[in-house]
Short mmCIF file of C-alpha atoms in Angstrom, two decimals:
data_model
loop_
_atom_site.label_atom_id
_atom_site.label_comp_id
_atom_site.label_asym_id
_atom_site.label_seq_id
_atom_site.Cartn_x
_atom_site.Cartn_y
_atom_site.Cartn_z
CA MET A 1 93.03 119.76 74.09
CA PHE A 2 94.17 116.85 76.29
CA ARG A 3 91.85 114.52 74.22
CA LYS A 4 93.92 115.58 71.11
CA LEU A 5 97.13 114.63 72.60
CA LYS A 6 95.66 111.08 73.81
CA ARG A 7 94.59 110.38 70.34
CA PHE A 8 97.95 111.19 68.65
CA MET A 9 99.77 109.07 71.30
CA ARG A 10 97.49 106.07 70.53
CA ILE A 11 98.58 106.40 66.81
CA VAL A 12 102.07 106.47 67.78
CA SER A 13 102.07 102.94 69.06
CA VAL A 14 100.77 101.33 65.95
CA PRO A 15 104.06 100.63 64.10
CA THR A 16 105.78 98.68 66.59
CA ALA A 17 102.62 96.56 67.28
CA ALA A 18 102.20 95.89 63.54
CA CYS A 19 105.76 94.64 63.12
CA LEU A 20 105.71 92.46 66.04
CA LEU A 21 102.16 91.10 64.82
CA MET A 22 103.72 90.41 61.41
CA LEU A 23 106.94 88.61 62.83
CA GLY A 24 104.68 86.56 65.20
CA LEU A 25 102.62 85.23 62.26
CA THR A 26 105.82 84.25 60.37
CA GLY A 27 107.25 82.49 63.22
CA CYS A 28 110.57 83.09 64.94
CA GLY A 29 111.78 79.82 66.46
CA THR A 30 115.38 79.62 65.21
CA ASP A 31 118.38 81.61 66.51
CA LYS A 32 118.57 83.16 62.97
CA ASN A 33 115.18 84.12 63.07
CA SER A 34 115.70 85.65 66.38
CA GLU A 35 118.45 87.76 65.31
CA GLU A 36 116.49 88.90 62.33
CA VAL A 37 113.36 89.77 64.62
CA THR A 38 115.73 91.72 66.98
CA GLU A 39 117.21 93.74 64.24
CA VAL A 40 113.61 94.36 62.72
CA VAL A 41 112.24 95.33 66.20
CA LYS A 42 115.23 97.72 66.51
CA GLU A 43 114.43 99.33 63.31
CA ALA A 44 110.62 99.55 64.16
CA ASP A 45 111.61 101.36 67.58
CA ASP A 46 113.73 103.82 65.50
CA ILE A 47 110.98 104.60 63.21
CA THR A 48 108.61 104.71 66.03
CA GLU A 49 110.75 107.22 68.06
CA ASN A 50 111.00 109.33 64.80
CA VAL A 51 107.34 109.40 64.53
CA GLN A 52 106.89 110.27 68.06
CA GLU A 53 109.15 113.42 67.74
CA ASP A 54 107.44 114.42 64.60
CA ILE A 55 104.05 113.96 66.14
CA THR A 56 105.11 115.68 69.51
CA GLU A 57 106.07 118.78 67.24
CA THR A 58 102.73 118.57 65.74
CA VAL A 59 100.93 118.41 68.98
CA GLN A 60 102.86 121.42 70.34
CA LYS A 61 102.26 123.44 67.22
CA ASP A 62 98.56 122.54 67.28
CA VAL A 63 98.26 123.37 70.88
CA LYS A 64 100.17 126.64 70.61
CA GLU A 65 97.93 127.75 67.48
CA ASN A 66 94.62 126.56 69.04
CA VAL A 67 95.10 127.22 72.75
CA HIS A 68 93.87 130.92 72.75
CA LYS A 69 90.89 130.03 70.70
CA GLU A 70 89.81 127.46 72.98
CA VAL A 71 90.06 129.58 75.98
CA ALA A 72 88.23 132.52 74.27
CA ASP A 73 85.68 130.49 72.49
CA ASN A 74 84.99 127.74 75.01
CA VAL A 75 82.44 126.20 72.79
CA GLN A 76 82.62 122.72 74.44
CA ASP A 77 80.62 122.48 77.59
CA ASP A 78 82.76 119.72 78.91
CA VAL A 79 86.05 121.28 79.01
CA THR A 80 87.75 120.16 82.08
CA GLU A 81 89.53 122.22 84.84
CA ASN A 82 92.76 120.50 84.11
CA VAL A 83 92.45 122.14 80.42
CA ARG A 84 91.98 125.40 82.06
CA GLU A 85 94.95 125.05 84.37
CA TYR A 86 97.12 123.67 81.32
CA VAL A 87 96.11 126.73 79.35
CA LYS A 88 96.88 129.35 82.03
CA GLU A 89 100.28 127.80 82.84
CA ASN A 90 101.44 127.60 79.22
CA THR A 91 99.97 130.91 77.60
CA HIS A 92 99.75 133.08 80.68
CA GLU A 93 96.42 134.01 79.35
CA ASP A 94 94.18 135.90 81.93
CA VAL A 95 91.29 133.39 82.17
CA THR A 96 90.20 134.32 85.71
CA VAL A 97 86.67 135.32 86.62
CA LYS A 98 86.64 138.92 87.36
CA GLU A 99 84.44 140.50 90.46
CA THR A 100 82.46 143.47 89.78
CA SER A 101 81.64 146.23 92.03
CA GLU A 102 79.04 145.87 94.85
CA THR A 103 75.95 146.69 92.68
CA LYS A 104 77.26 144.15 89.97
CA SER A 105 78.18 141.71 92.61
CA ALA A 106 77.87 138.38 90.49
CA ALA A 107 80.85 137.10 88.82
CA LEU A 108 81.35 138.24 85.20
CA ASP A 109 82.01 135.33 82.91
CA THR A 110 84.88 136.37 80.69
CA GLU A 111 84.03 133.35 78.15
CA ASN A 112 80.86 135.19 77.40
CA VAL A 113 82.57 138.54 76.42
CA SER A 114 82.12 139.27 72.66
CA GLU A 115 84.95 139.26 70.23
CA ASN A 116 84.14 142.94 69.61
CA ASP A 117 84.63 143.61 73.36
CA SER A 118 88.39 142.51 73.21
CA ILE A 119 89.81 144.42 76.20
CA PRO A 120 92.75 146.49 75.07
CA GLU A 121 96.32 145.11 75.88
CA ASP A 122 96.92 148.42 77.97
CA GLY A 123 93.81 147.59 79.98
CA LYS A 124 92.27 150.97 79.32
CA THR A 125 89.28 152.23 77.47
CA HIS A 126 89.83 153.29 74.05
CA ILE A 127 87.73 155.89 72.23
CA SER A 128 88.37 156.61 68.51
CA ASP A 129 86.65 159.11 66.14
CA GLU A 130 84.61 158.06 63.04
CA ALA A 131 82.84 159.72 60.36
CA ASP A 132 85.34 162.60 60.37
CA GLY A 133 84.91 163.10 64.00
CA ALA A 134 81.08 163.28 63.92
CA TYR A 135 80.97 160.57 66.29
CA ALA A 136 83.14 158.04 68.15
CA ARG A 137 83.50 154.19 68.85
CA VAL A 138 84.50 152.82 72.17
CA ILE A 139 86.26 149.74 73.35
CA PHE A 140 85.99 149.24 76.95
CA SER A 141 88.60 148.40 79.61
CA GLY A 142 86.31 146.20 81.53
CA ASP A 143 87.22 147.92 84.81
CA PRO A 144 84.05 148.50 87.06
CA ASP A 145 85.95 151.24 88.88
CA GLU A 146 86.96 153.21 85.82
CA ILE A 147 84.25 156.08 84.79
CA VAL A 148 84.19 156.70 81.17
CA LYS A 149 82.70 160.10 79.89
CA PHE A 150 81.87 160.77 76.34
CA ASP A 151 82.45 164.13 74.89
CA LYS A 152 80.47 163.24 71.57
CA HIS A 153 77.86 160.73 70.69
CA THR A 154 79.56 157.38 70.79
CA TYR A 155 78.83 153.67 70.08
CA TYR A 156 79.81 150.21 71.11
CA GLU A 157 79.38 147.15 69.09
CA GLY A 158 79.05 143.65 70.83
CA ASP A 159 78.22 140.27 69.42
CA ASP A 160 74.39 140.64 69.89
CA PHE A 161 73.79 144.44 70.70
CA PHE A 162 74.91 148.08 70.05
CA ILE A 163 75.16 150.62 72.77
CA PHE A 164 74.75 154.21 71.48
CA PHE A 165 75.95 156.63 74.01
CA GLN A 166 74.49 160.25 74.02
CA LYS A 167 77.20 162.89 74.52
CA ASP A 168 78.17 163.88 78.08
CA THR A 169 76.95 160.26 79.45
CA GLU A 170 79.24 158.67 81.92
CA VAL A 171 79.25 154.92 82.40
CA PRO A 172 81.55 152.38 84.22
CA GLY A 173 84.35 150.80 82.14
CA ASP A 174 82.59 147.23 82.46
CA THR A 175 79.51 148.45 81.12
CA ALA A 176 79.48 146.25 77.91
CA VAL A 177 80.31 143.14 79.98
CA PHE A 178 77.60 143.90 82.22
CA VAL A 179 74.94 144.28 79.49
CA ASP A 180 76.33 140.93 77.98
CA GLN A 181 75.99 139.19 81.17
CA ILE A 182 72.60 140.51 81.98
CA MET A 183 71.16 139.34 78.40
CA ALA A 184 72.58 135.98 78.91
CA GLU A 185 71.00 135.61 82.52
CA LEU A 186 67.51 137.06 81.09
CA GLU A 187 67.59 134.12 78.61
CA GLU A 188 68.04 131.73 81.38
CA VAL A 189 65.20 133.29 83.32
CA GLU A 190 62.71 133.65 80.60
CA HIS A 191 63.72 130.46 78.79
CA MET A 192 63.99 132.24 75.47
CA LYS A 193 66.55 133.67 73.10
CA TYR A 194 67.21 137.15 71.70
CA SER A 195 68.31 135.48 68.41
CA ASP A 196 64.97 133.89 68.11
CA GLY A 197 63.21 137.23 67.24
CA GLU A 198 62.64 138.91 63.98
CA ASP A 199 64.61 142.10 63.21
CA ASP A 200 62.57 145.31 62.81
CA GLY A 201 64.37 148.67 62.24
CA ASP A 202 63.27 151.93 63.29
CA SER A 203 65.43 155.06 63.39
CA TYR A 204 63.26 157.31 65.14
CA TRP A 205 64.90 157.23 68.62
CA ARG A 206 68.28 157.48 66.84
CA ASP A 207 67.45 160.31 64.93
CA TYR A 208 65.74 162.30 67.71
CA HIS A 209 68.33 161.69 70.49
CA PHE A 210 71.51 161.42 68.33
CA ASP A 211 71.15 164.22 65.95
CA GLY A 212 70.68 161.87 63.02
CA GLN A 213 74.14 160.37 63.54
CA PHE A 214 75.31 156.69 63.08
CA VAL A 215 73.75 156.49 59.76
CA GLY A 216 74.05 152.86 58.46
CA ILE A 217 75.06 151.37 61.75
CA ASN A 218 72.76 148.58 62.56
CA GLU A 219 69.62 150.31 61.15
CA ASP A 220 68.03 146.87 60.23
CA CYS A 221 68.47 145.75 63.79
CA ASP A 222 70.47 142.69 63.04
CA LYS A 223 71.48 143.07 66.68
CA ILE A 224 69.80 144.77 69.75
CA ASN A 225 70.02 148.75 69.96
CA ILE A 226 70.56 150.17 73.37
CA PHE A 227 70.42 153.93 73.48
CA VAL A 228 72.03 155.34 76.76
CA LEU A 229 70.93 159.05 77.51
CA ASN A 230 72.15 161.53 79.87
CA ASP A 231 69.37 163.63 81.35
CA PRO A 232 66.55 161.99 83.05
CA GLU A 233 65.13 165.47 83.65
CA ASN A 234 64.25 165.94 79.96
CA GLY A 235 60.83 164.15 80.25
CA ASN A 236 61.88 160.78 78.82
CA ILE A 237 61.45 157.50 80.50
CA GLU A 238 63.24 154.20 80.10
CA CYS A 239 61.29 152.08 77.68
CA ALA A 240 61.51 149.24 75.30
CA THR A 241 60.30 148.00 71.95
CA VAL A 242 60.94 144.89 69.91
CA ASN A 243 64.70 145.50 69.12
CA GLU A 244 65.40 148.51 71.05
CA CYS A 245 65.40 150.32 74.50
CA ILE A 246 66.12 153.50 76.11
CA LEU A 247 68.21 153.64 79.36
CA TYR A 248 70.12 156.45 81.19
CA ASP A 249 73.85 156.47 82.34
CA ASP A 250 72.43 156.59 86.02
CA ASP A 251 71.15 153.04 85.53
CA PHE A 252 74.64 151.89 85.18
CA THR A 253 75.98 153.89 88.02
CA GLU A 254 73.50 154.12 90.78
CA SER A 255 71.66 151.73 92.89
CA GLY A 256 69.65 151.35 96.12
CA LEU A 257 66.58 153.42 96.19
CA SER A 258 66.57 154.45 92.61
CA GLY A 259 66.37 150.68 91.58
CA SER A 260 68.74 151.85 88.61
CA GLU A 261 70.24 148.46 88.22
CA GLY A 262 66.88 146.77 88.20
CA THR A 263 65.81 149.07 85.37
CA VAL A 264 68.35 147.49 83.13
CA TYR A 265 67.11 144.27 84.05
CA HIS A 266 63.50 145.28 83.29
CA GLU A 267 63.94 146.97 79.93
CA LEU A 268 66.23 144.32 78.45
CA ALA A 269 63.56 141.71 79.63
CA HIS A 270 61.00 143.60 77.64
CA VAL A 271 63.18 143.50 74.64
CA LEU A 272 63.65 139.68 74.89
CA ARG A 273 59.85 138.97 75.44
CA LEU A 274 58.73 141.27 72.66
CA ARG A 275 61.23 139.63 70.02
CA GLN A 276 59.34 136.27 70.56
CA SER A 277 55.66 137.11 69.45
CA PRO A 278 53.20 139.96 69.05
CA TYR A 279 52.28 142.14 72.10
CA LEU A 280 50.54 140.26 74.86
CA GLY A 281 49.08 143.18 76.46
CA ASP A 282 50.24 145.39 79.42
CA VAL A 283 49.54 142.83 82.05
CA MET A 284 51.65 140.01 80.59
CA GLU A 285 54.36 142.09 79.38
CA GLU A 286 55.05 144.07 82.59
CA GLY A 287 54.59 140.82 84.60
CA VAL A 288 57.26 139.01 82.57
CA ALA A 289 59.57 141.97 83.01
CA LEU A 290 59.01 142.25 86.79
CA TYR A 291 59.30 138.43 87.25
CA SER A 292 62.65 138.89 85.44
CA GLU A 293 63.80 141.85 87.53
CA TYR A 294 62.94 140.13 90.71
CA GLU A 295 64.83 136.81 89.75
CA LEU A 296 67.91 138.78 88.83
CA MET A 297 67.66 141.00 91.99
CA MET A 298 67.56 137.77 94.16
CA LYS A 299 70.44 136.22 92.18
CA HIS A 300 72.69 139.18 92.54
CA ASP A 301 71.71 140.02 96.20
CA TYR A 302 70.93 143.45 95.07
CA ARG A 303 68.39 145.65 96.67
CA ASP A 304 66.09 146.95 94.15
CA PHE A 305 63.79 149.08 96.30
CA SER A 306 61.49 149.87 93.18
CA MET A 307 60.01 146.30 93.85
CA VAL A 308 58.37 147.40 97.00
CA GLN A 309 55.27 148.82 95.31
CA TYR A 310 54.52 145.46 93.97
CA VAL A 311 54.55 143.48 96.89
CA ASP A 312 53.20 146.16 99.51
CA ASP A 313 49.81 146.08 101.29
CA LEU A 314 48.49 149.01 99.47
CA GLY A 315 48.88 147.26 96.15
CA GLU A 316 47.22 144.20 97.52
CA GLU A 317 44.17 146.29 98.54
CA LYS A 318 43.87 147.86 95.24
CA LEU A 319 43.93 144.25 93.60
CA ARG A 320 41.30 143.01 96.07
CA ASP A 321 39.07 145.90 95.11
CA ALA A 322 39.40 144.95 91.61
CA GLY A 323 38.14 141.51 92.28
CA ILE A 324 41.27 139.55 91.76
CA TYR A 325 40.31 136.84 94.52
CA GLU A 326 36.72 136.63 93.45
CA ASN A 327 36.97 136.39 89.80
CA PRO A 328 40.68 136.63 88.58
CA GLU A 329 39.50 136.20 84.90
CA ARG A 330 37.09 139.19 85.13
CA ALA A 331 39.88 141.33 87.13
CA TYR A 332 42.26 140.61 84.25
CA TRP A 333 39.79 141.77 81.63
CA TYR A 334 38.86 144.86 83.77
CA ILE A 335 42.49 145.88 84.27
CA SER A 336 43.70 145.15 80.64
CA ASP A 337 40.71 147.27 79.33
CA ASP A 338 41.88 150.17 81.56
CA ASP A 339 43.99 152.56 79.19
CA ASP A 340 44.82 155.00 82.00
CA ASN A 341 45.85 152.52 84.78
CA ILE A 342 47.19 155.19 86.87
CA GLU A 343 47.33 152.70 89.91
CA GLN A 344 49.67 150.50 87.86
CA LEU A 345 47.18 147.45 88.47
CA ASP A 346 48.63 145.99 85.47
CA TYR A 347 52.17 145.72 86.88
CA GLN A 348 50.44 144.23 90.16
CA TYR A 349 48.44 141.68 88.54
CA GLY A 350 50.95 140.80 86.03
CA PHE A 351 53.77 140.19 88.54
CA ARG A 352 51.62 137.83 90.49
CA PHE A 353 50.32 136.15 87.39
CA VAL A 354 53.55 135.44 85.70
CA CYS A 355 55.11 134.28 89.14
CA PHE A 356 51.98 131.78 88.96
CA LEU A 357 52.41 130.79 85.56
CA TYR A 358 56.12 129.83 86.02
CA ASP A 359 55.37 128.08 89.10
CA GLU A 360 52.29 126.08 87.81
CA TYR A 361 53.19 125.49 84.02
CA GLY A 362 56.93 125.20 84.00
CA ASP A 363 59.85 126.97 82.29
CA ASP A 364 58.50 127.39 78.77
CA VAL A 365 55.14 128.72 79.54
CA ILE A 366 55.62 132.14 78.41
CA LYS A 367 57.30 130.82 75.29
CA ASN A 368 54.21 128.66 74.62
CA ILE A 369 51.79 131.58 75.14
CA GLY A 370 53.81 133.62 72.66
CA GLU A 371 53.75 130.79 70.13
CA VAL A 372 49.83 130.84 70.26
CA ALA A 373 49.94 134.54 69.91
CA SER A 374 52.24 134.25 66.73
CA LYS A 375 49.57 132.09 65.16
CA THR A 376 46.59 134.31 66.01
CA LYS A 377 45.48 137.09 63.89
CA TYR A 378 44.88 140.31 65.97
CA ASP A 379 45.87 143.85 66.43
CA ASP A 380 48.29 143.49 69.09
CA TYR A 381 48.17 147.21 70.31
CA GLU A 382 44.48 147.50 70.05
CA THR A 383 43.27 144.31 71.49
CA ASP A 384 40.15 143.19 72.96
CA PRO A 385 41.19 141.65 76.18
CA SER A 386 38.91 138.67 75.61
CA ILE A 387 41.34 137.61 72.71
CA LEU A 388 44.24 137.80 75.09
CA ILE A 389 42.63 135.57 77.62
CA GLU A 390 41.92 133.04 74.98
CA ILE A 391 45.49 133.12 73.86
CA ILE A 392 46.77 132.53 77.52
CA LYS A 393 44.17 129.77 78.04
CA LYS A 394 45.31 128.08 74.66
CA GLY A 395 49.06 128.27 76.07
CA THR A 396 48.25 126.98 79.38
CA SER A 397 44.95 125.45 80.21
CA GLU A 398 41.15 126.25 80.24
CA ASP A 399 41.06 126.63 84.00
CA VAL A 400 44.11 128.69 84.17
CA TYR A 401 42.50 131.58 85.95
CA GLU A 402 40.65 129.34 88.42
CA ARG A 403 43.87 127.75 89.37
CA PHE A 404 45.40 131.30 89.73
CA GLY A 405 42.67 132.29 92.15
CA GLU A 406 43.57 129.08 94.15
CA TRP A 407 47.33 129.74 93.96
CA LEU A 408 47.22 133.38 95.11
CA PRO A 409 46.09 133.00 98.82
CA GLU A 410 48.27 129.95 99.30
CA HIS A 411 51.52 131.21 97.74
CA TRP A 412 51.54 134.98 97.30
CA PRO A 413 51.96 135.79 101.03
CA GLU A 414 55.16 133.79 101.13
CA LYS A 415 56.41 135.40 97.90
CA SER A 416 55.70 138.95 99.27
CA ALA A 417 57.38 138.20 102.50
CA GLU A 418 60.50 136.75 100.85
CA CYS A 419 60.84 140.07 98.90
CA LYS A 420 60.52 142.27 101.93
CA LYS A 421 62.97 140.22 103.79
CA HIS A 422 65.42 140.55 101.09
CA LEU A 423 65.01 144.26 101.04
CA GLY A 424 65.24 144.39 104.82
CA LEU A 425 61.70 145.47 105.34
CA ASP A 426 59.92 143.78 108.33
CA SER A 427 56.48 144.41 109.38
CA ALA A 428 57.64 146.85 112.25
CA ASP A 429 59.58 149.02 109.72
CA TYR A 430 57.34 148.73 106.80
CA MET A 431 55.50 151.78 106.00
CA ARG A 432 52.28 151.25 103.78
#
C-alpha cells in the first residue's frame, strides 16, 4: 500500500519539472523573461498543488476501499510490517495472531482463514437451519474455549473443505480454523498440495452416517469432505479415502494418552497423499501418515502417546524378526504381502522407511514416487508387492533398499530416542 502512495507522489512532481525544463530551454536571461518565468512557475505550482490534493483524495479513497482486502487476502508475500501497522491503526481491523488452547498451542494464522469462515461480528458461533430444518449450517466463532453442540446434522463450508457434523457432536469454536491450519501445515510437511488431486465423489459415508442428508452439497468432491461422528463405540474407526475422511468429535477435544489430535493430523495426511496418485500400498501410505503426524507433533510441542508403539523396543524386535536389517527389500515384500498384519508391521516399517526417504532423497521424494505410480498401470488395491518395489526404485534409486539397510542402524536409534524424550519416556520409566 505504501508503494502505491510512493508511485503517486512521483507523478505529482512532474508538472513543475516539465515547466522549468521548457523555460530553461527557451532561455530566461532578461528581467522581463525573469518576471514571466516567475509568473509561469507560480501558475505551475498552483496546478501542482491542485493535482496533489486531487491525487491525495484518490490515494485516501483507494486505501479505504482496498485496505481490508489487502489484510484479509494478503496475497503478496512481501507485505511489510509497516503496512500491517498502518492498516491496524487506520481501520481498527483485528489482524493479530490468535493463540489456541494448550492442545492447539501453535499460533493460528488469521490470514489463512477462509472467506467462508468469516467470524461473526458478535464473536459467537452461528447455526442456521437449511432444507426446511432438515439440517443446519454453522459459522464458527473461532473461540477455542467455546464448545459447540449440534442438535441436528450440520455442515460447515471452507475454501478447501466441508465438515459434516453428525447430530449430538460437540467441538470447539475454533475447529474450522484448526483444520484449515493443519491442512496448510501438512502441505508443507509432505511438499504436496490438496488442490493437485483429482475429484472423486462417493456418497456412501454421507448416506450411511447422516441419514441421506446434505443432498447436492459437494457430492462431486470439489472440496475435501470431513465427516465428524459422535460415538466411537459404534464400531467405526477413523479412516480416509482419496477425498474424504472420518473423524470423531473427541479428536478435536481430547489429547494426551488418546492421541486424538494426532489422529486429525494422521487422517488428513492420508487424504493429501492419496490425492496425488494411485494407492502405494499399506507400508508407504501408513509411513507417510505417521511421518506427518510425528512432524506436526514435534512442531506443536504436543504429546501424542499413540506414537510410542512405533518407536518402542517391542516393535523393533518384530521388525528384526521380519529381517528388516538383513534384507530390507525382502522384508518390505513380506510385510506388504501380509493381508492380516495384526502386528502392524506395515506401520512400523513404513514410518522408518519414509523417515529415511525424506532424509536421503529430499522433500519431493514421495511426490516423485507418486508420479511414477501415476504412469504405471496396476490394480492399486490388489498389487503384487514387487510392482510397488519397482515403483519406489524408479522414484528414488535402484539401491534404495540397500541404502535403507545402512541408514537404519546409524540413524533410527537417534530418531527413536528423540521421540521418547519428547514424550517424557526415558529408559528407566519406559515399559516395553
